[in-house]
Amino acid sequence: MLNFDLHCHSNVSDGTLSPTALAARAQANGVDVWAMTDHDEVAGIAEARAAAAAIGLPYVPGVEISITWAGQTVHIVGLQIDETNQALIDGLASLRGGRERRARDMAAQLETVGIHGSFEGALKFVGNPDLISRTHFARYILELGLCKNLSEVFAEYLGEGKAGFVPHRWATLPDALQWIKGAGGIAVIAHPGRYKFSDTAFDALFAEFKDLGGTAIEVTTGSHTPDQYEEYAKVANRYGFLASRGSDFHGPGESRVDLGALPPLPAGVKPVWHDWSI
């Protein structure tokens, strides 16, 4: 059985490793087919593709698009995309445009609880200034020694309702599906187990996603707990979705699961790659 890892991030968005270093780590960890899915950005794909080709690692071009649905942020992964598609490029650029203003607002709010210089501090961890995010602020807060790990930072300072939280209006679900499908890609709901929706809201999300042409959800992912693998396998089958698999790796020492280290998909689901030529 091939080891597919179809979700991870480079320093072009909020990861810590370059696309080249990610490709090398994926191969060293036994990944057979690899996708890099940076947040709202495709600028790292050319480097990732070249690095993967140089070491003989089959590569899938991808992206992770931030949307707002029912007042919450949801992530939609696009796989097998054409990163040169102009509508996709323009759509992602529109999402990145508001990040600096949001980051400055976050820094101002963190000042009120005694965390000073956080905008400049976060920038130290940013590979792409257009994509400054809460994760970069979290790394700065860790550097200050105020928390023990990223989860604690989000719980204390950056999660919804906390001092450093500033909401951002992302794309809509129809936007994301239009960009992904227009670029020839496959749309996947990332880590559904992370979202705090009621059963009724989840049913509405899955129905709308399917109506718009979405075809898969992540089942085995580093952002799910092991008991959620089976739970979302059942969800995939209930709604007729294909199942995807990816570590959601961001960097050594801060990700729950390393590249390539996930268990296989549960039995009985149809993988998103079932008809790919690898």
C-alpha atoms as a printed R data frame, in Angstrom:
    type eleno elety resid chain resno       x      y       z
1   ATOM     1    CA   MET     A     1   0.000  0.000   0.000
2   ATOM     2    CA   LEU     A     2   1.458  3.354  -1.040
3   ATOM     3    CA   ASN     A     3   2.039  5.980   1.648
4   ATOM     4    CA   PHE     A     4   0.151  9.102   0.508
5   ATOM     5    CA   ASP     A     5   0.687 12.335   2.477
6   ATOM     6    CA   LEU     A     6  -1.542 14.957   0.874
7   ATOM     7    CA   HIS     A     7  -1.482 17.814   3.392
8   ATOM     8    CA   CYS     A     8   1.525 19.755   4.714
9   ATOM     9    CA   HIS     A     9   2.904 23.287   4.786
10  ATOM    10    CA   SER     A    10   6.163 24.998   3.869
11  ATOM    11    CA   ASN     A    11   7.617 28.314   4.966
12  ATOM    12    CA   VAL     A    12   5.861 29.881   1.993
13  ATOM    13    CA   SER     A    13   2.832 29.862   4.308
14  ATOM    14    CA   ASP     A    14   3.032 28.897   7.994
15  ATOM    15    CA   GLY     A    15   5.403 25.922   7.977
16  ATOM    16    CA   THR     A    16   9.020 26.108   9.105
17  ATOM    17    CA   LEU     A    17  10.758 24.188   6.288
18  ATOM    18    CA   SER     A    18  11.330 25.158   2.671
19  ATOM    19    CA   PRO     A    19   9.546 23.195  -0.058
20  ATOM    20    CA   THR     A    20  12.863 21.520  -0.891
21  ATOM    21    CA   ALA     A    21  13.429 20.479   2.716
22  ATOM    22    CA   LEU     A    22   9.853 19.185   2.960
23  ATOM    23    CA   ALA     A    23  10.344 17.012  -0.126
24  ATOM    24    CA   ALA     A    24  13.512 15.525   1.364
25  ATOM    25    CA   ARG     A    25  11.806 14.869   4.711
26  ATOM    26    CA   ALA     A    26   8.818 13.275   3.022
27  ATOM    27    CA   GLN     A    27  11.030 10.859   1.096
28  ATOM    28    CA   ALA     A    28  13.179 10.090   4.145
29  ATOM    29    CA   ASN     A    29  10.027  9.272   6.108
30  ATOM    30    CA   GLY     A    30   8.754  6.809   3.550
31  ATOM    31    CA   VAL     A    31   6.176  8.949   1.738
32  ATOM    32    CA   ASP     A    32   5.422  7.506  -1.711
33  ATOM    33    CA   VAL     A    33   3.163 10.291  -3.031
34  ATOM    34    CA   TRP     A    34   3.390 13.796  -1.624
35  ATOM    35    CA   ALA     A    35   1.341 16.997  -1.790
36  ATOM    36    CA   MET     A    36   2.312 20.366  -0.315
37  ATOM    37    CA   THR     A    37  -0.778 22.452   0.461
38  ATOM    38    CA   ASP     A    38   0.262 25.910   1.591
39  ATOM    39    CA   HIS     A    39  -2.397 28.254   2.938
40  ATOM    40    CA   ASP     A    40  -3.897 30.528   0.277
41  ATOM    41    CA   GLU     A    41  -0.706 30.472  -1.800
42  ATOM    42    CA   VAL     A    42   0.733 28.507  -4.735
43  ATOM    43    CA   ALA     A    43   4.087 30.301  -4.997
44  ATOM    44    CA   GLY     A    44   5.992 27.354  -3.493
45  ATOM    45    CA   ILE     A    45   4.693 24.749  -5.933
46  ATOM    46    CA   ALA     A    46   7.390 25.177  -8.595
47  ATOM    47    CA   GLU     A    47  10.146 24.607  -6.017
48  ATOM    48    CA   ALA     A    48   8.279 21.661  -4.480
49  ATOM    49    CA   ARG     A    49   7.709 20.023  -7.854
50  ATOM    50    CA   ALA     A    50  11.355 20.453  -8.881
51  ATOM    51    CA   ALA     A    51  12.643 19.156  -5.549
52  ATOM    52    CA   ALA     A    52  10.367 16.128  -5.703
53  ATOM    53    CA   ALA     A    53  11.365 15.373  -9.300
54  ATOM    54    CA   ALA     A    54  15.055 15.575  -8.395
55  ATOM    55    CA   ILE     A    55  14.657 12.769  -5.832
56  ATOM    56    CA   GLY     A    56  12.079 10.724  -7.724
57  ATOM    57    CA   LEU     A    57   9.173 11.476  -5.382
58  ATOM    58    CA   PRO     A    58   5.749 11.557  -7.092
59  ATOM    59    CA   TYR     A    59   4.256 14.991  -6.437
60  ATOM    60    CA   VAL     A    60   0.683 16.339  -6.348
61  ATOM    61    CA   PRO     A    61   0.236 20.138  -6.607
62  ATOM    62    CA   GLY     A    62  -2.068 21.453  -3.908
63  ATOM    63    CA   VAL     A    63  -3.324 24.390  -1.863
64  ATOM    64    CA   GLU     A    64  -5.382 24.934   1.294
65  ATOM    65    CA   ILE     A    65  -7.988 27.688   0.987
66  ATOM    66    CA   SER     A    66  -9.441 29.501   3.992
67  ATOM    67    CA   ILE     A    67 -13.185 30.075   3.889
68  ATOM    68    CA   THR     A    68 -15.774 31.466   6.263
69  ATOM    69    CA   TRP     A    69 -18.823 29.241   6.661
70  ATOM    70    CA   ALA     A    70 -21.548 29.787   9.276
71  ATOM    71    CA   GLY     A    71 -19.277 32.234  11.083
72  ATOM    72    CA   GLN     A    72 -16.360 29.814  11.422
73  ATOM    73    CA   THR     A    73 -13.127 29.373   9.495
74  ATOM    74    CA   VAL     A    74 -13.073 26.161   7.470
75  ATOM    75    CA   HIS     A    75 -10.220 24.935   5.276
76  ATOM    76    CA   ILE     A    76 -10.701 23.441   1.816
77  ATOM    77    CA   VAL     A    77  -7.779 21.580   0.258
78  ATOM    78    CA   GLY     A    78  -7.408 21.557  -3.509
79  ATOM    79    CA   LEU     A    79  -5.430 18.637  -4.988
80  ATOM    80    CA   GLN     A    80  -4.192 18.103  -8.558
81  ATOM    81    CA   ILE     A    81  -4.596 21.813  -9.280
82  ATOM    82    CA   ASP     A    82  -3.053 23.793 -12.117
83  ATOM    83    CA   GLU     A    83  -1.241 26.476 -10.129
84  ATOM    84    CA   THR     A    84  -0.934 28.692 -13.225
85  ATOM    85    CA   ASN     A    85  -4.725 29.125 -13.461
86  ATOM    86    CA   GLN     A    86  -5.275 32.876 -13.339
87  ATOM    87    CA   ALA     A    87  -8.629 32.807 -11.556
88  ATOM    88    CA   LEU     A    88  -7.083 30.703  -8.787
89  ATOM    89    CA   ILE     A    89  -4.057 33.003  -8.529
90  ATOM    90    CA   ASP     A    90  -6.249 36.116  -8.375
91  ATOM    91    CA   GLY     A    91  -8.638 34.583  -5.854
92  ATOM    92    CA   LEU     A    92  -5.825 33.576  -3.495
93  ATOM    93    CA   ALA     A    93  -4.255 37.032  -3.822
94  ATOM    94    CA   SER     A    94  -7.531 38.585  -2.695
95  ATOM    95    CA   LEU     A    95  -7.470 36.408   0.443
96  ATOM    96    CA   ARG     A    96  -3.901 37.335   1.348
97  ATOM    97    CA   GLY     A    97  -4.592 41.053   1.040
98  ATOM    98    CA   GLY     A    98  -6.184 41.427   4.467
99  ATOM    99    CA   ARG     A    99  -3.614 39.517   6.501
100 ATOM   100    CA   GLU     A   100  -1.275 42.397   7.371
101 ATOM   101    CA   ARG     A   101  -4.097 44.580   8.694
102 ATOM   102    CA   ARG     A   102  -5.378 41.661  10.742
103 ATOM   103    CA   ALA     A   103  -1.874 40.974  12.076
104 ATOM   104    CA   ARG     A   104  -1.415 44.587  13.175
105 ATOM   105    CA   ASP     A   105  -4.782 44.468  14.937
106 ATOM   106    CA   MET     A   106  -3.728 41.249  16.686
107 ATOM   107    CA   ALA     A   107  -0.494 42.888  17.834
108 ATOM   108    CA   ALA     A   108  -2.389 45.890  19.196
109 ATOM   109    CA   GLN     A   109  -4.699 43.626  21.180
110 ATOM   110    CA   LEU     A   110  -1.794 41.571  22.532
111 ATOM   111    CA   GLU     A   111  -0.204 44.825  23.760
112 ATOM   112    CA   THR     A   112  -3.175 45.239  26.097
113 ATOM   113    CA   VAL     A   113  -2.239 42.023  27.929
114 ATOM   114    CA   GLY     A   114   1.448 42.865  28.182
115 ATOM   115    CA   ILE     A   115   2.832 41.143  25.080
116 ATOM   116    CA   HIS     A   116   4.859 43.851  23.393
117 ATOM   117    CA   GLY     A   117   6.381 43.982  19.922
118 ATOM   118    CA   SER     A   118   4.456 40.962  18.709
119 ATOM   119    CA   PHE     A   119   4.051 42.137  15.109
120 ATOM   120    CA   GLU     A   120   7.803 42.489  14.678
121 ATOM   121    CA   GLY     A   121   8.315 39.307  16.717
122 ATOM   122    CA   ALA     A   122   5.954 37.323  14.503
123 ATOM   123    CA   LEU     A   123   7.685 38.617  11.372
124 ATOM   124    CA   LYS     A   124  10.884 36.858  12.454
125 ATOM   125    CA   PHE     A   125   9.126 33.556  11.790
126 ATOM   126    CA   VAL     A   126   7.518 34.561   8.487
127 ATOM   127    CA   GLY     A   127   8.830 33.263   5.184
128 ATOM   128    CA   ASN     A   128   6.199 35.111   3.140
129 ATOM   129    CA   PRO     A   129   5.060 38.460   4.632
130 ATOM   130    CA   ASP     A   130   1.791 38.239   2.695
131 ATOM   131    CA   LEU     A   131   0.891 35.200   4.776
132 ATOM   132    CA   ILE     A   132   1.556 36.326   8.342
133 ATOM   133    CA   SER     A   133  -0.769 34.280  10.543
134 ATOM   134    CA   ARG     A   134  -1.671 33.361  14.101
135 ATOM   135    CA   THR     A   135   0.895 30.551  13.961
136 ATOM   136    CA   HIS     A   136   3.705 33.086  13.541
137 ATOM   137    CA   PHE     A   137   2.453 35.047  16.562
138 ATOM   138    CA   ALA     A   138   2.252 31.774  18.492
139 ATOM   139    CA   ARG     A   139   5.910 31.005  17.762
140 ATOM   140    CA   TYR     A   140   6.885 34.454  19.070
141 ATOM   141    CA   ILE     A   141   4.856 33.928  22.254
142 ATOM   142    CA   LEU     A   142   6.608 30.580  22.712
143 ATOM   143    CA   GLU     A   143   9.956 32.308  22.258
144 ATOM   144    CA   LEU     A   144   8.987 34.658  25.096
145 ATOM   145    CA   GLY     A   145   8.462 31.626  27.330
146 ATOM   146    CA   LEU     A   146   4.852 32.463  28.125
147 ATOM   147    CA   CYS     A   147   3.513 29.027  27.135
148 ATOM   148    CA   LYS     A   148   4.834 25.487  26.782
149 ATOM   149    CA   ASN     A   149   3.535 24.642  23.303
150 ATOM   150    CA   LEU     A   150   1.465 25.958  20.409
151 ATOM   151    CA   SER     A   151  -1.776 24.467  21.702
152 ATOM   152    CA   GLU     A   152  -1.390 26.358  24.972
153 ATOM   153    CA   VAL     A   153  -0.686 29.619  23.115
154 ATOM   154    CA   PHE     A   154  -3.914 29.295  21.150
155 ATOM   155    CA   ALA     A   155  -5.866 28.353  24.273
156 ATOM   156    CA   GLU     A   156  -4.500 31.300  26.271
157 ATOM   157    CA   TYR     A   157  -4.006 34.090  23.712
158 ATOM   158    CA   LEU     A   158  -4.995 33.418  20.105
159 ATOM   159    CA   GLY     A   159  -8.148 31.292  20.105
160 ATOM   160    CA   GLU     A   160 -11.603 32.728  19.584
161 ATOM   161    CA   GLY     A   161 -12.560 35.019  22.461
162 ATOM   162    CA   LYS     A   162  -8.942 35.485  23.609
163 ATOM   163    CA   ALA     A   163  -6.982 38.735  23.634
164 ATOM   164    CA   GLY     A   164  -5.115 38.153  20.387
165 ATOM   165    CA   PHE     A   165  -7.995 36.804  18.323
166 ATOM   166    CA   VAL     A   166  -9.063 38.933  15.365
167 ATOM   167    CA   PRO     A   167 -11.601 37.420  12.976
168 ATOM   168    CA   HIS     A   168 -10.930 37.569   9.259
169 ATOM   169    CA   ARG     A   169 -13.466 37.321   6.471
170 ATOM   170    CA   TRP     A   170 -12.163 34.634   4.163
171 ATOM   171    CA   ALA     A   171 -13.527 33.306   0.873
172 ATOM   172    CA   THR     A   172 -16.946 31.700   0.596
173 ATOM   173    CA   LEU     A   173 -17.412 27.990  -0.014
174 ATOM   174    CA   PRO     A   174 -18.632 28.653  -3.586
175 ATOM   175    CA   ASP     A   175 -15.520 30.811  -4.191
176 ATOM   176    CA   ALA     A   176 -13.161 28.060  -3.062
177 ATOM   177    CA   LEU     A   177 -14.894 25.331  -5.071
178 ATOM   178    CA   GLN     A   178 -14.995 27.523  -8.161
179 ATOM   179    CA   TRP     A   179 -11.256 28.276  -7.951
180 ATOM   180    CA   ILE     A   180 -10.267 24.657  -7.309
181 ATOM   181    CA   LYS     A   181 -12.503 23.138  -9.966
182 ATOM   182    CA   GLY     A   182 -11.601 25.879 -12.442
183 ATOM   183    CA   ALA     A   183  -7.972 24.929 -11.957
184 ATOM   184    CA   GLY     A   184  -8.771 21.283 -12.693
185 ATOM   185    CA   GLY     A   185  -8.496 20.251  -9.047
186 ATOM   186    CA   ILE     A   186 -10.244 18.024  -6.544
187 ATOM   187    CA   ALA     A   187 -11.842 19.739  -3.519
188 ATOM   188    CA   VAL     A   188 -11.385 18.188  -0.055
189 ATOM   189    CA   ILE     A   189 -12.729 19.392   3.301
190 ATOM   190    CA   ALA     A   190  -9.664 19.509   5.546
191 ATOM   191    CA   HIS     A   191  -9.758 17.956   9.045
192 ATOM   192    CA   PRO     A   192 -13.541 18.147   9.600
193 ATOM   193    CA   GLY     A   193 -13.087 16.923  13.159
194 ATOM   194    CA   ARG     A   194 -11.606 20.288  14.126
195 ATOM   195    CA   TYR     A   195 -14.754 22.294  13.439
196 ATOM   196    CA   LYS     A   196 -17.239 23.031  16.203
197 ATOM   197    CA   PHE     A   197 -20.490 22.579  14.314
198 ATOM   198    CA   SER     A   198 -23.688 20.892  15.401
199 ATOM   199    CA   ASP     A   199 -24.803 17.749  13.592
200 ATOM   200    CA   THR     A   200 -27.349 19.853  11.699
201 ATOM   201    CA   ALA     A   201 -24.710 22.372  10.621
202 ATOM   202    CA   PHE     A   202 -22.321 19.614   9.538
203 ATOM   203    CA   ASP     A   203 -25.093 18.086   7.460
204 ATOM   204    CA   ALA     A   204 -25.682 21.454   5.778
205 ATOM   205    CA   LEU     A   205 -21.931 21.952   5.174
206 ATOM   206    CA   PHE     A   206 -21.489 18.503   3.632
207 ATOM   207    CA   ALA     A   207 -24.612 18.906   1.494
208 ATOM   208    CA   GLU     A   208 -23.564 22.308   0.157
209 ATOM   209    CA   PHE     A   209 -20.018 21.104  -0.453
210 ATOM   210    CA   LYS     A   210 -21.315 18.125  -2.438
211 ATOM   211    CA   ASP     A   211 -23.792 20.254  -4.403
212 ATOM   212    CA   LEU     A   212 -20.935 22.578  -5.416
213 ATOM   213    CA   GLY     A   213 -18.834 19.679  -6.702
214 ATOM   214    CA   GLY     A   214 -16.768 18.798  -3.649
215 ATOM   215    CA   THR     A   215 -15.771 15.147  -3.649
216 ATOM   216    CA   ALA     A   216 -13.668 14.260  -0.584
217 ATOM   217    CA   ILE     A   217 -12.994 14.822   3.110
218 ATOM   218    CA   GLU     A   218  -9.862 14.195   5.128
219 ATOM   219    CA   VAL     A   219 -10.290 11.078   7.228
220 ATOM   220    CA   THR     A   220  -6.824 10.165   8.485
221 ATOM   221    CA   THR     A   221  -5.063 13.427   9.316
222 ATOM   222    CA   GLY     A   222  -2.646 14.745  11.901
223 ATOM   223    CA   SER     A   223  -5.371 17.139  12.990
224 ATOM   224    CA   HIS     A   224  -7.699 14.284  13.976
225 ATOM   225    CA   THR     A   225  -7.421 12.104  17.051
226 ATOM   226    CA   PRO     A   226  -7.103  8.375  16.338
227 ATOM   227    CA   ASP     A   227 -10.740  7.714  17.289
228 ATOM   228    CA   GLN     A   228 -11.814 10.281  14.686
229 ATOM   229    CA   TYR     A   229 -10.267  8.238  11.849
230 ATOM   230    CA   GLU     A   230 -13.068  5.699  12.070
231 ATOM   231    CA   GLU     A   231 -15.679  8.373  12.799
232 ATOM   232    CA   TYR     A   232 -14.908 10.303   9.620
233 ATOM   233    CA   ALA     A   233 -14.558  7.127   7.571
234 ATOM   234    CA   LYS     A   234 -18.216  6.538   8.417
235 ATOM   235    CA   VAL     A   235 -19.029 10.154   7.549
236 ATOM   236    CA   ALA     A   236 -17.286  9.778   4.171
237 ATOM   237    CA   ASN     A   237 -19.315  6.685   3.360
238 ATOM   238    CA   ARG     A   238 -22.559  8.185   4.630
239 ATOM   239    CA   TYR     A   239 -22.268 11.192   2.325
240 ATOM   240    CA   GLY     A   240 -20.570  9.437  -0.574
241 ATOM   241    CA   PHE     A   241 -17.235 11.241  -0.228
242 ATOM   242    CA   LEU     A   242 -13.815  9.964  -1.153
243 ATOM   243    CA   ALA     A   243 -11.324  9.785   1.731
244 ATOM   244    CA   SER     A   244  -8.061 11.724   1.903
245 ATOM   245    CA   ARG     A   245  -5.016 11.356   4.136
246 ATOM   246    CA   GLY     A   246  -2.410 13.900   5.209
247 ATOM   247    CA   SER     A   247  -0.248 14.748   8.185
248 ATOM   248    CA   ASP     A   248  -0.938 18.529   8.255
249 ATOM   249    CA   PHE     A   249   2.778 18.784   9.076
250 ATOM   250    CA   HIS     A   250   4.070 22.299   9.797
251 ATOM   251    CA   GLY     A   251   7.506 21.708  11.272
252 ATOM   252    CA   PRO     A   252   9.714 19.455  13.386
253 ATOM   253    CA   GLY     A   253   8.872 19.594  17.060
254 ATOM   254    CA   GLU     A   254   5.558 21.408  16.719
255 ATOM   255    CA   SER     A   255   3.367 19.062  14.654
256 ATOM   256    CA   ARG     A   256   1.483 16.194  16.264
257 ATOM   257    CA   VAL     A   257   2.276 13.842  13.382
258 ATOM   258    CA   ASP     A   258   5.371 13.844  11.176
259 ATOM   259    CA   LEU     A   259   5.270 13.552   7.408
260 ATOM   260    CA   GLY     A   260   4.418 10.000   6.377
261 ATOM   261    CA   ALA     A   261   3.734  8.788   9.926
262 ATOM   262    CA   LEU     A   262  -0.047  8.392   9.790
263 ATOM   263    CA   PRO     A   263  -1.681  4.952   9.800
264 ATOM   264    CA   PRO     A   264  -3.473  3.863   6.619
265 ATOM   265    CA   LEU     A   265  -7.002  4.916   5.825
266 ATOM   266    CA   PRO     A   266  -9.600  2.766   7.584
267 ATOM   267    CA   ALA     A   267 -10.946 -0.187   5.629
268 ATOM   268    CA   GLY     A   268 -14.063  0.344   3.567
269 ATOM   269    CA   VAL     A   269 -13.467  3.883   2.283
270 ATOM   270    CA   LYS     A   270 -12.584  4.828  -1.294
271 ATOM   271    CA   PRO     A   271  -9.319  6.831  -1.364
272 ATOM   272    CA   VAL     A   272  -9.252 10.177  -3.143
273 ATOM   273    CA   TRP     A   273  -6.406  8.765  -5.239
274 ATOM   274    CA   HIS     A   274  -8.310  5.653  -6.339
275 ATOM   275    CA   ASP     A   275  -8.174  6.582 -10.040
276 ATOM   276    CA   TRP     A   276  -4.889  8.502 -10.152
277 ATOM   277    CA   SER     A   277  -2.042  7.347 -12.378
278 ATOM   278    CA   ILE     A   278   1.009  7.361 -10.126
